[in-house]
XYZ file of C-alpha atoms in Angstrom:
583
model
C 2.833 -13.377 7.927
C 0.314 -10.426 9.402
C -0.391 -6.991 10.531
C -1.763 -4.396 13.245
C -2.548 -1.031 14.339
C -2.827 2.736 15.724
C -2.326 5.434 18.014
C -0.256 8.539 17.515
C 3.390 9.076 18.551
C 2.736 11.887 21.263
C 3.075 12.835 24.401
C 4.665 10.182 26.814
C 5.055 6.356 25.873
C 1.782 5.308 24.856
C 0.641 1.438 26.330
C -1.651 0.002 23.886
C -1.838 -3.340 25.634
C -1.968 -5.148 29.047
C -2.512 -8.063 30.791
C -2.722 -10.215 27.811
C -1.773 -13.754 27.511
C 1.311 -14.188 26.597
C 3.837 -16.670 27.648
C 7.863 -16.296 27.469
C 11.182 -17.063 28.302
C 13.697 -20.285 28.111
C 12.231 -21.379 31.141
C 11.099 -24.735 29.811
C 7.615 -24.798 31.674
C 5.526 -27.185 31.231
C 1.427 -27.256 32.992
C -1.802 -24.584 32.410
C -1.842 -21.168 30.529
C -3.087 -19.763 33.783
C 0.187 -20.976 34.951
C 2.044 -19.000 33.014
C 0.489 -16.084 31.814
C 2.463 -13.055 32.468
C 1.308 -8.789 31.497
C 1.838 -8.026 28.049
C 2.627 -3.948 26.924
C 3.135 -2.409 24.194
C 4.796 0.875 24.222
C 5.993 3.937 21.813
C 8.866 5.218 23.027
C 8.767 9.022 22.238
C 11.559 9.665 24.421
C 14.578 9.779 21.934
C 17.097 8.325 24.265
C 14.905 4.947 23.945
C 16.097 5.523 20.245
C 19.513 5.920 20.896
C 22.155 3.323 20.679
C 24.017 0.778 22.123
C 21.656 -2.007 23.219
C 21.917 -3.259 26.659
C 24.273 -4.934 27.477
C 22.969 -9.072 27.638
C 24.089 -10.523 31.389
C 26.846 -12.802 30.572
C 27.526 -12.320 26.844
C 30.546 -12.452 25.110
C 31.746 -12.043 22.043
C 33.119 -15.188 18.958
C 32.105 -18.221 18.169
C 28.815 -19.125 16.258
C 25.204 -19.421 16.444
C 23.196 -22.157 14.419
C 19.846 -22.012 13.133
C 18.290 -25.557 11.829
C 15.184 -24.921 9.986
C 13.411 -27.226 7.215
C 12.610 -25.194 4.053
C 14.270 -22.434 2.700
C 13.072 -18.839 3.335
C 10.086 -17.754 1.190
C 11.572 -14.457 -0.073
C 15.316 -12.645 2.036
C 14.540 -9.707 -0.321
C 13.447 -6.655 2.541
C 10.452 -5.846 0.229
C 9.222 -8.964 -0.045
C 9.031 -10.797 2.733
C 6.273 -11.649 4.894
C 7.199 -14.686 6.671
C 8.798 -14.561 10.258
C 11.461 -17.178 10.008
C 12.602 -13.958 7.332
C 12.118 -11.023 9.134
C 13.814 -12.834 12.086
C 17.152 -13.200 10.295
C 16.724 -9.954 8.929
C 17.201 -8.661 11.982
C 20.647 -8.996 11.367
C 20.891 -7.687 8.052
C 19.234 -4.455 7.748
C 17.488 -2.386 9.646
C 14.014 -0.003 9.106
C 12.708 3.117 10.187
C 11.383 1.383 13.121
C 11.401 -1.719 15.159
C 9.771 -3.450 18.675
C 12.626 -3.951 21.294
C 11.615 -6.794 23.294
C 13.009 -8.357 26.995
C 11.711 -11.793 26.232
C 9.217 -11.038 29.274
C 6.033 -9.522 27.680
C 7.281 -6.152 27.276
C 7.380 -4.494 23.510
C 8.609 -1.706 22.964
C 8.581 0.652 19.349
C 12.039 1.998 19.028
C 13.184 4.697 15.980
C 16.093 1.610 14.796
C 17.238 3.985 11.626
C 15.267 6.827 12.504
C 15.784 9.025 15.306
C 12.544 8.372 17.268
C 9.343 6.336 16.556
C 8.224 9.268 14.084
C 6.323 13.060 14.312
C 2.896 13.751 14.139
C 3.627 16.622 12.348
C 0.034 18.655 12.916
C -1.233 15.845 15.207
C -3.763 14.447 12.431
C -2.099 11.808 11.905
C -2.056 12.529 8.132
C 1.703 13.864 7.627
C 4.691 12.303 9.900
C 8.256 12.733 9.434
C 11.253 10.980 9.953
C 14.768 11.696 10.586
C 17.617 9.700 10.206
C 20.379 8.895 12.359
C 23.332 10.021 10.993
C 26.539 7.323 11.043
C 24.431 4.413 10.021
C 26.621 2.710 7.288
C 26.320 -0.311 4.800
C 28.333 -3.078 4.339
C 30.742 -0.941 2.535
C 31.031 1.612 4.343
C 28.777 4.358 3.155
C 26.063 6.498 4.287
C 22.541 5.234 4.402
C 20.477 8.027 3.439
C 16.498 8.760 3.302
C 16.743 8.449 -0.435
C 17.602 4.717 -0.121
C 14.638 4.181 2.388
C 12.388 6.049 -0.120
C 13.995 3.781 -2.919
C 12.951 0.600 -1.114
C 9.698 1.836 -0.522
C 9.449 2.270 -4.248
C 10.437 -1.008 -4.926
C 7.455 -1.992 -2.984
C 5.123 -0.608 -5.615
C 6.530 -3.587 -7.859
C 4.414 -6.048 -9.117
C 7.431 -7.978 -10.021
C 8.810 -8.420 -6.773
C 5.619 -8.934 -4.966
C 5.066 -10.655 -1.981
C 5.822 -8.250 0.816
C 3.341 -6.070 3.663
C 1.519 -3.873 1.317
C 0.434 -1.012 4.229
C 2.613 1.859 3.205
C 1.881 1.084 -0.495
C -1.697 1.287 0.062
C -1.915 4.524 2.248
C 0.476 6.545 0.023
C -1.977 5.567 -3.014
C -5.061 5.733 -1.282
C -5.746 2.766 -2.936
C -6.020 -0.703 -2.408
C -5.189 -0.892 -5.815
C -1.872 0.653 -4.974
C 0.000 0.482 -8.075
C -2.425 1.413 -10.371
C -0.999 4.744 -10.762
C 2.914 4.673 -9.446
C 4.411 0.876 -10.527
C 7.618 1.348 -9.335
C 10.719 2.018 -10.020
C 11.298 -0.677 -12.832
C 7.824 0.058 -14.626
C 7.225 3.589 -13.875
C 11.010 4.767 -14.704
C 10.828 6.935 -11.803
C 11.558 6.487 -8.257
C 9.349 9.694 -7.183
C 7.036 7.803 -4.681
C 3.389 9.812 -4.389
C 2.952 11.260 -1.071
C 6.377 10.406 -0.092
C 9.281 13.038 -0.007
C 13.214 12.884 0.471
C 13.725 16.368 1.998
C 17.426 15.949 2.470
C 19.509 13.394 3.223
C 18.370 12.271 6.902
C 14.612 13.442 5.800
C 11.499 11.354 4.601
C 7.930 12.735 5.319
C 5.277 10.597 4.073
C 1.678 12.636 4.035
C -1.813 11.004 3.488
C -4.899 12.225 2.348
C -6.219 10.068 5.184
C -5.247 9.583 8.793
C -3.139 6.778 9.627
C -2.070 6.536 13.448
C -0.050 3.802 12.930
C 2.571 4.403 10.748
C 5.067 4.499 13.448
C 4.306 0.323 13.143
C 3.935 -0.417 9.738
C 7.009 1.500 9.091
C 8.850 -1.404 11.589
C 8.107 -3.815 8.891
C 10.745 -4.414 5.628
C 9.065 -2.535 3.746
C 11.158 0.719 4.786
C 14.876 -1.168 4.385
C 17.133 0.858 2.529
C 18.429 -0.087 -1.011
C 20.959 1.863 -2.589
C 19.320 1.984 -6.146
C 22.928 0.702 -7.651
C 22.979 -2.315 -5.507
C 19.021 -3.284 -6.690
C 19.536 -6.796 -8.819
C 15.780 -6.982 -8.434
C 14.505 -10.344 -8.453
C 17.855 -11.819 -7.722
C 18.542 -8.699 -4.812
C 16.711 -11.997 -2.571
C 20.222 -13.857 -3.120
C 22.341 -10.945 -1.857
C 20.988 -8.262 0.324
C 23.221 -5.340 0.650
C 23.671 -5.062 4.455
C 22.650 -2.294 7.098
C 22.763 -4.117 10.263
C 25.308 -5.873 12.340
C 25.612 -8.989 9.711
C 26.331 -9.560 5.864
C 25.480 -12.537 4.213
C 28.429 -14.137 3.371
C 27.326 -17.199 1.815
C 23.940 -18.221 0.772
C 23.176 -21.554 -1.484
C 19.048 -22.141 -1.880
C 17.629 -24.678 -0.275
C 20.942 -25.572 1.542
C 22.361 -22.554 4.059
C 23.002 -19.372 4.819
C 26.064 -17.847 6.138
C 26.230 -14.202 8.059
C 29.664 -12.458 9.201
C 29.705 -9.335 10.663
C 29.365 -5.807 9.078
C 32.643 -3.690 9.935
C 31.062 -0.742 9.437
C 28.027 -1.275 11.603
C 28.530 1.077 14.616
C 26.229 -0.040 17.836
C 26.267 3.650 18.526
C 23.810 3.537 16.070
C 21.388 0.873 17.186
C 19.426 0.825 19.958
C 18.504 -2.480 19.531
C 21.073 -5.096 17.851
C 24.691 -6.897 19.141
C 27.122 -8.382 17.213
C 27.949 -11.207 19.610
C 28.934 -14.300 17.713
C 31.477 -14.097 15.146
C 28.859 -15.730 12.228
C 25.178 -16.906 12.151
C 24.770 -20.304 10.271
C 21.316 -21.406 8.629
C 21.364 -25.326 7.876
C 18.547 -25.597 5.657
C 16.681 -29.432 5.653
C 16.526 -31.393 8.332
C 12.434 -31.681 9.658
C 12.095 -30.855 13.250
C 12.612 -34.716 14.243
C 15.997 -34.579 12.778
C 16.585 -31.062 14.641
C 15.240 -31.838 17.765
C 16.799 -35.371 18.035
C 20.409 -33.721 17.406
C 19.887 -31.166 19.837
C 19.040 -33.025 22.408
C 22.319 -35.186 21.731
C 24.224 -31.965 21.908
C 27.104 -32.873 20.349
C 29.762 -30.683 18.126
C 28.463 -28.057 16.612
C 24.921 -28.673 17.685
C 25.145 -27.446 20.845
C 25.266 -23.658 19.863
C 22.211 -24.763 17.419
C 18.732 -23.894 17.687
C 15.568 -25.703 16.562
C 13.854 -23.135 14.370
C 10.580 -25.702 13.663
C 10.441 -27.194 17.320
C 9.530 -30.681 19.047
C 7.522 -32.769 16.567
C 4.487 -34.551 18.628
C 6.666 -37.791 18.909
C 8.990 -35.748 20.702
C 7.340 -32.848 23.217
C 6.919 -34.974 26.096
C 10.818 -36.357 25.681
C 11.407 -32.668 25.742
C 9.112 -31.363 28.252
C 9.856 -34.740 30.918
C 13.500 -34.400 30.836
C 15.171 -32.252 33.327
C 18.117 -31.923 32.004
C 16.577 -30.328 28.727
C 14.927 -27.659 30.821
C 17.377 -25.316 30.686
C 17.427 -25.293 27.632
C 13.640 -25.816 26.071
C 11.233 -22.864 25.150
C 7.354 -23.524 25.505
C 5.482 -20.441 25.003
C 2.178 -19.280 23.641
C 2.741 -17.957 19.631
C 0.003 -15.444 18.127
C -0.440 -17.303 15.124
C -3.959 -18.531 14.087
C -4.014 -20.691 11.513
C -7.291 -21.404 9.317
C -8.590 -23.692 6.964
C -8.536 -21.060 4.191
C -11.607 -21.772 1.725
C -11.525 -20.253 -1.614
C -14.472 -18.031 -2.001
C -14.546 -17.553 -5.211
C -14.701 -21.149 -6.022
C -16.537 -22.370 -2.791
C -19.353 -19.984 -3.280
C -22.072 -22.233 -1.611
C -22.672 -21.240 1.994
C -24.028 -24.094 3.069
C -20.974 -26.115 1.846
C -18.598 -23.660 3.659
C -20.636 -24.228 7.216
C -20.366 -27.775 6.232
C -17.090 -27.539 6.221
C -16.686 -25.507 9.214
C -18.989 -28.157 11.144
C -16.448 -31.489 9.586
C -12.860 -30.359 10.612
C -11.404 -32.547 13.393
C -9.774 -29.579 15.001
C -8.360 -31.419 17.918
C -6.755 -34.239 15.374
C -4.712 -31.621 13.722
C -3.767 -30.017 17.263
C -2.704 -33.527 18.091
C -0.300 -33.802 14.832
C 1.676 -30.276 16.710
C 1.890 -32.498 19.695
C -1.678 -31.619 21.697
C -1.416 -28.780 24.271
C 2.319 -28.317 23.624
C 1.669 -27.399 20.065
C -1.052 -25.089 20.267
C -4.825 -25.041 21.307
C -8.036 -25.112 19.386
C -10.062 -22.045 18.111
C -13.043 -20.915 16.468
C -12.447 -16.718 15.792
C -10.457 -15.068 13.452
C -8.568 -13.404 15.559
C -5.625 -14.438 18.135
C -6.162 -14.048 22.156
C -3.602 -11.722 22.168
C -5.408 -9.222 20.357
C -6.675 -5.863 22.082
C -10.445 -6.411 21.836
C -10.555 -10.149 21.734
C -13.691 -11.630 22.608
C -14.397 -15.486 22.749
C -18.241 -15.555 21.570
C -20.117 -18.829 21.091
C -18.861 -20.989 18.271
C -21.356 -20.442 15.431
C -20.222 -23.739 13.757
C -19.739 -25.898 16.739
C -18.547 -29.260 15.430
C -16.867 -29.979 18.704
C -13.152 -30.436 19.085
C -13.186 -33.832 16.438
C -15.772 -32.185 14.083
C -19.366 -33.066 13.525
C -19.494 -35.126 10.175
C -23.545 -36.264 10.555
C -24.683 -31.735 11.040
C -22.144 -31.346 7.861
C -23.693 -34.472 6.166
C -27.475 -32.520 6.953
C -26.169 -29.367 5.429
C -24.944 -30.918 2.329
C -28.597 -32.199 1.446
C -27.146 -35.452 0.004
C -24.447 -33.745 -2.168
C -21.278 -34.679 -2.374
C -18.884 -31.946 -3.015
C -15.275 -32.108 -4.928
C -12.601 -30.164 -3.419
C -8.793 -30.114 -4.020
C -6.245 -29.394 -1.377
C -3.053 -28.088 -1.406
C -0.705 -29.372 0.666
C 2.960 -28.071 1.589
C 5.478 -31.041 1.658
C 7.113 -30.063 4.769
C 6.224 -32.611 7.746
C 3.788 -29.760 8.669
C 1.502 -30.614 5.506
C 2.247 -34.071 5.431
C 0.656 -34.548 8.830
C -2.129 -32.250 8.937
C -3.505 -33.005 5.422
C -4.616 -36.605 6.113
C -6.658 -35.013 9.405
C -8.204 -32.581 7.228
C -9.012 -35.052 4.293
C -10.683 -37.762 6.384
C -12.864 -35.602 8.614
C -13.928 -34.233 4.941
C -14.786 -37.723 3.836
C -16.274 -38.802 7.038
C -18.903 -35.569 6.118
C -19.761 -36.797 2.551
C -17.213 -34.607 0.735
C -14.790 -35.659 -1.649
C -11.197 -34.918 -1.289
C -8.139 -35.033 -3.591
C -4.685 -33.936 -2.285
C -2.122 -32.185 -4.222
C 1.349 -31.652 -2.657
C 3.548 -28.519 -3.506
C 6.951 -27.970 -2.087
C 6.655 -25.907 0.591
C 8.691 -22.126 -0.521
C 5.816 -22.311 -3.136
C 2.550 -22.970 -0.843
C 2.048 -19.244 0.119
C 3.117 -17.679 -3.720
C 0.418 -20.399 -5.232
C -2.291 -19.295 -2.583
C -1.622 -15.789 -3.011
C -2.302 -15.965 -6.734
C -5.938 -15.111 -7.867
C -7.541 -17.701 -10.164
C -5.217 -20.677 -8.330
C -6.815 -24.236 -8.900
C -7.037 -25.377 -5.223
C -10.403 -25.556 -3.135
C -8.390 -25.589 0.418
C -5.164 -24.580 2.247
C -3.780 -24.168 5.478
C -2.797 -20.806 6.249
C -1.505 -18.913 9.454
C -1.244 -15.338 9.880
C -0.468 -13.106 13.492
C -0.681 -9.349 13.388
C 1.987 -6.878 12.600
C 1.592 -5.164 15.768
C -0.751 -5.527 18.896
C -4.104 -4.963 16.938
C -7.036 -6.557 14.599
C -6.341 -3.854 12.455
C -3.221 -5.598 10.673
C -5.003 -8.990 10.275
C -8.588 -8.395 9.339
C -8.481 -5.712 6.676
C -5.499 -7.537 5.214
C -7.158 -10.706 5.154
C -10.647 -10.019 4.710
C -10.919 -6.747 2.962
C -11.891 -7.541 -0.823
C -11.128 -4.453 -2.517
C -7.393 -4.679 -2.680
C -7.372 -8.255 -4.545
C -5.126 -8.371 -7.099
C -3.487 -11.260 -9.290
C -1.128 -12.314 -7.206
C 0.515 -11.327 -3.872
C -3.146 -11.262 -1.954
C -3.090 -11.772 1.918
C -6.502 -12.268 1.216
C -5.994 -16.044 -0.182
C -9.903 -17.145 0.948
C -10.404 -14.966 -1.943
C -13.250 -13.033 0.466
C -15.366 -9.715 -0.361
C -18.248 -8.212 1.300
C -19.610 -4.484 0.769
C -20.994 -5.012 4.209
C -17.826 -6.172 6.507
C -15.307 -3.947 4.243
C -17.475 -0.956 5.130
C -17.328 -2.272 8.834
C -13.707 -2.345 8.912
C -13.366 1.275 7.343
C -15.334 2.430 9.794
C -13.225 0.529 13.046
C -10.279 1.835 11.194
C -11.047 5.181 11.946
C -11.054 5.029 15.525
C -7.475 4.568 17.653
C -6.817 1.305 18.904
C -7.490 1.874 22.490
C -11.154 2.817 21.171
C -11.200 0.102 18.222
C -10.774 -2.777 19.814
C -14.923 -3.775 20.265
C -15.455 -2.758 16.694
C -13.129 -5.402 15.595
C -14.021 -8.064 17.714
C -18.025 -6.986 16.455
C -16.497 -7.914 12.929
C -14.506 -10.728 13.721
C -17.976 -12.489 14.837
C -19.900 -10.965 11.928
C -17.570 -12.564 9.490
C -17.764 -15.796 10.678
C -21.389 -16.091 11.769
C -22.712 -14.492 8.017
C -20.258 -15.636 5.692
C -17.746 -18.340 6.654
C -14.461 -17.579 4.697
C -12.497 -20.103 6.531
C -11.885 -22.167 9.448
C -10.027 -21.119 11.989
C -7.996 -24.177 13.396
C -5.830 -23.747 16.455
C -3.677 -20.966 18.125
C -0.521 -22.496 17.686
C 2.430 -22.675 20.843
C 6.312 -23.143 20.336
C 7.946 -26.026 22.173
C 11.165 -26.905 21.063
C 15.084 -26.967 22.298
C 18.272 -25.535 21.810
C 21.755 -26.114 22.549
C 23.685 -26.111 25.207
C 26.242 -23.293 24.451
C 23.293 -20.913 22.878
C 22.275 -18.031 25.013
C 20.225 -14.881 24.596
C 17.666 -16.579 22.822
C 13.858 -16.199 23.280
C 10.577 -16.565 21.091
C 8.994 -13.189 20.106
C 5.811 -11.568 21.157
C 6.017 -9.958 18.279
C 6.691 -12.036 15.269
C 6.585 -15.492 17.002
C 9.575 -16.919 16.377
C 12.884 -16.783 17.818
C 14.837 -13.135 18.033
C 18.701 -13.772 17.525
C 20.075 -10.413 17.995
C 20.483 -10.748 21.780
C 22.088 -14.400 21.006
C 25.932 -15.309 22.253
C 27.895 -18.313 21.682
C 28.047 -19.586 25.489
């Protein structure tokens, strides 16, 4: 998924960013950005009432029935410390719950909340370098008991696990001081001990976590799954991403790979408790298969039980302007800006000609794989790393300006007659299928010579992730943690942490010159670090070339009629389900 960053949790709530562009709601809009673009904030809220529970109440909400997500492949990893995909972290919303978490109105407005802990976090001497954490007392599993600070401090162990790999590897990494993180501590499984360096369970409702450098923004990397509790007797390690034992409003109740998953609701979650979450519908269904043709086409029918459905890949191109034209849809279609970039990732460390990277960079038809989204409605083409949304952002010239279809003949001149093998992976979801062929003949067109290979999907980010993989080219995505370049640069173009698997980092990219760049805008607070990234953003792409960033990518898609409370998130980009109701 992605990452962000920084300021400290004192004083009054802190805004980190405004008037960004950001689009929202179920209003089914179609026309311009400038349309549409509404203030963005991001708050802390140090105020501990902010913290305190019940949620708002949702105008018109009521409680039964059940809410249906349709989504195409399975999710990647359900296990808390190891996931890093949204469509995840969106249904584990309902499962279990972390130190921290944004609150969001669906309108622009984010706000960091203390979910199990009893504010956002204290600066304990204001350095930035030791923060503590209480925890609310009352918050219970699935069978009733306690959560305590031990079983946050136990998943955070897990975390150190090369075994279960795959998840947000911030905390790991500032504990250790080390990018290398688990070169020392291994985890629980390896290491025999669940004694986490720098991190200490002071009593039951007590975690303090102190660094030997400062790190602002803890108060958002501890919002991630990374800090869901695990009671150490419930840890089935690998298999734990079968059955999560439940903090939050929801169990899982059923869940067959590849087919669905089933929530019901926790008894012994207590809203009291959470600032944040309802328990509205009586169950959550995931139907696990059908591409977002099959999912769009049944929600527009609306019929049975797919009118409290939602469409959790949106309006395939065929589709958005059925969706978008009809008036009677409008109700009940989001179309809103996403912060996802996603790049044509280039594997450095196989790709190590320049020339044939810029190349590459000058070939890409751009546009053509906007157009396979569904044009405008699916997203809208870039050339920097990082997302509009980002504090800082700053649109410089195009250093590889191929035009929106590419620029085969510049490529061709680059090349110097050479012809170039490359192998791309591919996921198998309509997603790969259609973009692939776009990539692979604006390649061609350029002189280069392309073979596709095809993996199913739940594998595509594991294969990329793993150092030494036999693939030239992918398509990845990433948007940041939290509002700042911090938590998508450094994670994926910092070199030092690359391991053998698990690696953000999949263009496989490492410069002495941009990784002391980013150490140094890492030292500053957002508010002051925003330049500095945007200074490295440019640097990275005019110098070196790691990959090729694509398009900005927008959510259009439908749900059903009876479905309400639903709206895509600022934060994670995808829809948030804990304000849903069965209409």
């Amino acid at each position: 998924m992605r990452p962000r960053r920084a300021v400290a949790a004192t004083g009054v709530a802190l805004v980190l960013a405004s008037a960004l562009a950001a689009c929202s709601e179920n209003t089914g809009e179609s026309g311009t950005e400038d349309e549409k673009v509404q203030q963005k904030t991001s708050a802390i809220a140090t105020d501990p009432k902010e913290s305190q529970g019940p949620a708002p109440e949702v105008p018109g909400a009521k409680r039964g029935g059940t809410i249906r997500v349709i989504q195409q492949s399975d999710f990647e990893h359900l296990d808390p410390q190891r996931t890093y995909t949204v469509n995840a972290m969106a249904a584990q919303h309902m499962i279990v719950r972390t130190l921290t978490q944004f609150r969001e109105d669906g309108e622009g407005k984010l706000t960091l909340i203390g979910d199990l802990a009893e504010t956002p976090g204290t600066d304990v001497n204001n350095d930035c370098k030791v923060w503590e954490y209480k925890l609310k007392k009352g918050v219970k599993y699935e069978d009733g008991t306690e959560v305590k600070a031990a079983d946050v401090a136990y998943g955070i162990a897990r975390s150190f696990e090369e075994t279960i790999d795959g998840g947000a590897t911030y905390i790991q990494e500032w504990l250790a001081d080390n990018a290398a993180y688990n070169e020392t501590y291994k985890g629980p499984y390896t290491s025999g001990s669940t004694d986490v360096p720098g991190l200490e369970v002071r009593d039951d409702h007590t975690l303090v976590f102190t660094f030997a450098k400062p790190h602002c923004d803890l108060p958002f990397a501890v919002s991630l799954p990374t800090t869901a509790p695990v009671p150490p007797a419930k840890d089935t390690k690998t298999e734990y991403d079968r059955r999560i034992f439940s903090s939050g409003p929801y169990k899982i109740k059923e869940y067959i790979k590849d087919t669905r998953l089933v929530l019901e609701r926790n008894e012994h979650w207590d809203a009291a408790t959470d600032p944040l979450r309802h328990d509205y519908p009586d169950s959550y269904v995931w139907e696990i298969g059908p591409d977002n043709t099959a999912q769009t086409e049944r929600i527009i029918a609306d019929a049975g039980d797919d009118a409290y459905s939602i469409s959790s890949n949106g309006a395939p191109q065929a589709l958005v302007n059925q969706v978008l034209n009809n008036a009677e849809l409008k109700d009940r279609t989001i179309s809103t800006s996403q912060p996802f970039v996603y790049y044509l990732s280039i594997n450095n460390e196989r790709i190590t000609d320049i020339n044939v990277r810029k190349a590459i960079a000058y070939a890409i038809d751009k546009q053509g794989i906007v157009l396979t989204q569904g044009g405008d409605a699916g997203g809208k083409v870039t050339h920097t790393l990082l997302a509009d949304t980002t504090i800082g952002w700053t649109d410089y010239p195009n250093p590889y300006d191929g035009g929106p279809n590419g620029n085969p003949d510049k490529a061709r001149e680059l090349l110097g007659g050479k012809q170039p093998e490359l192998v791309m992976m591919a996921r198998s979801s309509a997603f790969g299928q259609s973009t692939h062929p776009v990539v692979k003949e604006s390649l061609e067109k350029a002189g280069f010579k392309v073979t596709v290979k095809t993996v199913e999907t739940p594998q595509h980010n594991p294969t990329a992730r793993t150092r030494g993989n036999e693939y030239d080219i992918y398509i990845s995505n990433w948007a940041a943690d939290w509002p700042s370049a911090a938590s998508t640069i450094p994670v994926l173009w910092d070199g030092r942490g690359l391991g053998p698997q698990g690696n953000s980092n999949v263009s496989y990219f490492n410069s002495d010159e941009v990784n002391t760049k980013i150490d140094e805008a890492a030292a500053l607070p957002a508010g002051e670090a925003g330049p500095r990234w945007a200074e490295i953003d440019r640097l990275i792409m005019e110098k070196y070339v790691p990959v090729v960033p694509l398009f900005q990518s927008k959510f259009t898609g439908v749900y059903g009629s009876k479905v309400g409370g639903v709206f895509i998130s600022d934060n994670i980009g995808t829809h948030i389900l804990y304000n849903a109701y069965a209409k």
